[in-house]
C-alpha positions as protocol buffer text, in pm:
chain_id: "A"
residue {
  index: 1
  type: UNK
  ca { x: -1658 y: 941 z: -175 }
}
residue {
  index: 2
  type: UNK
  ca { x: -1640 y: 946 z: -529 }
}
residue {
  index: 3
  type: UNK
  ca { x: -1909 y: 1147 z: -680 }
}
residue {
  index: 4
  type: UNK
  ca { x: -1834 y: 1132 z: -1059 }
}
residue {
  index: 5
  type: UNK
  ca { x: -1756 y: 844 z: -1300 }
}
residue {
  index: 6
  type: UNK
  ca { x: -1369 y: 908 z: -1293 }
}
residue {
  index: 7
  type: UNK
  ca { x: -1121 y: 732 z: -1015 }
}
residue {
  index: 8
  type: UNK
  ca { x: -771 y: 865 z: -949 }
}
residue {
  index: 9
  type: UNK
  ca { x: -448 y: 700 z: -1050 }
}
residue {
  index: 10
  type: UNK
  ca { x: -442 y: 521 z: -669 }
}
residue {
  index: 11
  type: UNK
  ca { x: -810 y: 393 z: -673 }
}
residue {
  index: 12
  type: UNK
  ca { x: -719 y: 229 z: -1078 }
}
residue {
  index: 13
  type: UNK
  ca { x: -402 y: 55 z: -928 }
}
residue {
  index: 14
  type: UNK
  ca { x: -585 y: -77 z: -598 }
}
residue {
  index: 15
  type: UNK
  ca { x: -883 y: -208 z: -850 }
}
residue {
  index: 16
  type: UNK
  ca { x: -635 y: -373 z: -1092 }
}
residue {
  index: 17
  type: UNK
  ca { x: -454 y: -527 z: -812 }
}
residue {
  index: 18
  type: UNK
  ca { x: -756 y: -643 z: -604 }
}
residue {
  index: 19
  type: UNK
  ca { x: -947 y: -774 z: -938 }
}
residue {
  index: 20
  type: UNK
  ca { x: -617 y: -978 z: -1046 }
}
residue {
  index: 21
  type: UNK
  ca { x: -633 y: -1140 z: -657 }
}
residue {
  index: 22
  type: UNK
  ca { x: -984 y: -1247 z: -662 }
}
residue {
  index: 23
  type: UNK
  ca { x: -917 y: -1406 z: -1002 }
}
residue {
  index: 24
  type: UNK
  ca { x: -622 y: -1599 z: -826 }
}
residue {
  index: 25
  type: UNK
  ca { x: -867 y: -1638 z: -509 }
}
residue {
  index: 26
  type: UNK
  ca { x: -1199 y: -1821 z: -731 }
}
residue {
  index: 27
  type: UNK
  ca { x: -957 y: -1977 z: -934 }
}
residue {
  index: 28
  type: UNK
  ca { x: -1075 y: -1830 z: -1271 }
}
residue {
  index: 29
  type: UNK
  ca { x: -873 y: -1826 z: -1550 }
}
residue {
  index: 30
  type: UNK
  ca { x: -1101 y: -1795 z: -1809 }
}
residue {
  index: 31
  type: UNK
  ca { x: -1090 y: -1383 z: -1849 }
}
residue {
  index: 32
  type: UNK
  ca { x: -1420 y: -1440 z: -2095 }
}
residue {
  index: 33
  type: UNK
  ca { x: -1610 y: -1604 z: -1764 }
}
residue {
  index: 34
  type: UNK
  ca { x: -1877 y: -1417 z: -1714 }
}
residue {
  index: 35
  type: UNK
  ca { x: -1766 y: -1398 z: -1317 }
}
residue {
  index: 36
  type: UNK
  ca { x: -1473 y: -1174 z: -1456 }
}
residue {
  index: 37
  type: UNK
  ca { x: -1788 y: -852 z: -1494 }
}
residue {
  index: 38
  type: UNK
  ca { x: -1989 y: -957 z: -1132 }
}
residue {
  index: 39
  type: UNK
  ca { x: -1589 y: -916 z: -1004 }
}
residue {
  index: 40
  type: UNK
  ca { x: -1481 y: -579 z: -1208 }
}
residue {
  index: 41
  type: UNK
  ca { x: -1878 y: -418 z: -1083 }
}
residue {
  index: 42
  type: UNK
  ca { x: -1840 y: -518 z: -737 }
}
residue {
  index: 43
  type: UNK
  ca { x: -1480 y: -381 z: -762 }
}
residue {
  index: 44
  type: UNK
  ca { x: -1598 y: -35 z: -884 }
}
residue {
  index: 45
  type: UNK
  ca { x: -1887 y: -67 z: -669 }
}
residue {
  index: 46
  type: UNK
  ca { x: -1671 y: -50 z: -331 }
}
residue {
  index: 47
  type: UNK
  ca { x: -1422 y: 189 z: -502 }
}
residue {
  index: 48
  type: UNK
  ca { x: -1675 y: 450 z: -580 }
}
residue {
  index: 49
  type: UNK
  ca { x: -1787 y: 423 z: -168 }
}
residue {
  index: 50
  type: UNK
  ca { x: -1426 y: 486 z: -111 }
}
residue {
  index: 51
  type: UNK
  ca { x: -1266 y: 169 z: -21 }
}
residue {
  index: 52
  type: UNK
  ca { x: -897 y: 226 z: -234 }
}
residue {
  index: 53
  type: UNK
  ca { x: -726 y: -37 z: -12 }
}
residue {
  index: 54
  type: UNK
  ca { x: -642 y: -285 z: -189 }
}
residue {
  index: 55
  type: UNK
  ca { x: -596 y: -587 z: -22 }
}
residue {
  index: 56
  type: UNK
  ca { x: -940 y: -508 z: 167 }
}
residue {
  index: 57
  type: UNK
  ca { x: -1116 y: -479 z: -194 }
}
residue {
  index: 58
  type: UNK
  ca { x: -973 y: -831 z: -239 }
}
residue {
  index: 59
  type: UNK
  ca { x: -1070 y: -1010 z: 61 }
}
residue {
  index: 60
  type: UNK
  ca { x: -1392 y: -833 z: 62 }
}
residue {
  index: 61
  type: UNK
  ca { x: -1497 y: -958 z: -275 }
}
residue {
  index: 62
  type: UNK
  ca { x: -1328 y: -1342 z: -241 }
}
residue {
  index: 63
  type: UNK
  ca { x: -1526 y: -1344 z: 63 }
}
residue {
  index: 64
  type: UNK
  ca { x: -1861 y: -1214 z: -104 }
}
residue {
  index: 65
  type: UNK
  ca { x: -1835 y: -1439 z: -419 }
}
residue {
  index: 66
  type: UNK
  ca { x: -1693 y: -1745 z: -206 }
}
residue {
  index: 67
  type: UNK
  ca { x: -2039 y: -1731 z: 28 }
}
């Protein structure tokens, strides 16, 4: 778990790739949409309980804003 405010290289490169899905996913292309902060907190949220994969941060979030 990460305990401080920093993320290693990996955890940046899952987050960039999983917030750059669920922008494809909800079909927002506006990058001033206020959606695009909910998405980049929920995406630091999960990271910092340790979830670096990627393709799970994606789904989890599409899911999450889709419901």
């Amino acid at each position: 778990m990460q305990n401080d405010s920093t993320f290693k290289p990996l955890a940046i490169k899952a987050m960039k790739l999983a917030y750059e899905g669920v922008l494809i996913d909800l079909h927002v292309t506006n990058r001033a949409d206020p959606v695009t902060q909910l998405i980049a907190k929920k995406l630091v949220e999960y990271a910092r309980l340790g979830e670096n994969d990627p393709v799970k941060l994606r789904e989890r979030i599409t899911k999450e804003f889709k419901s």
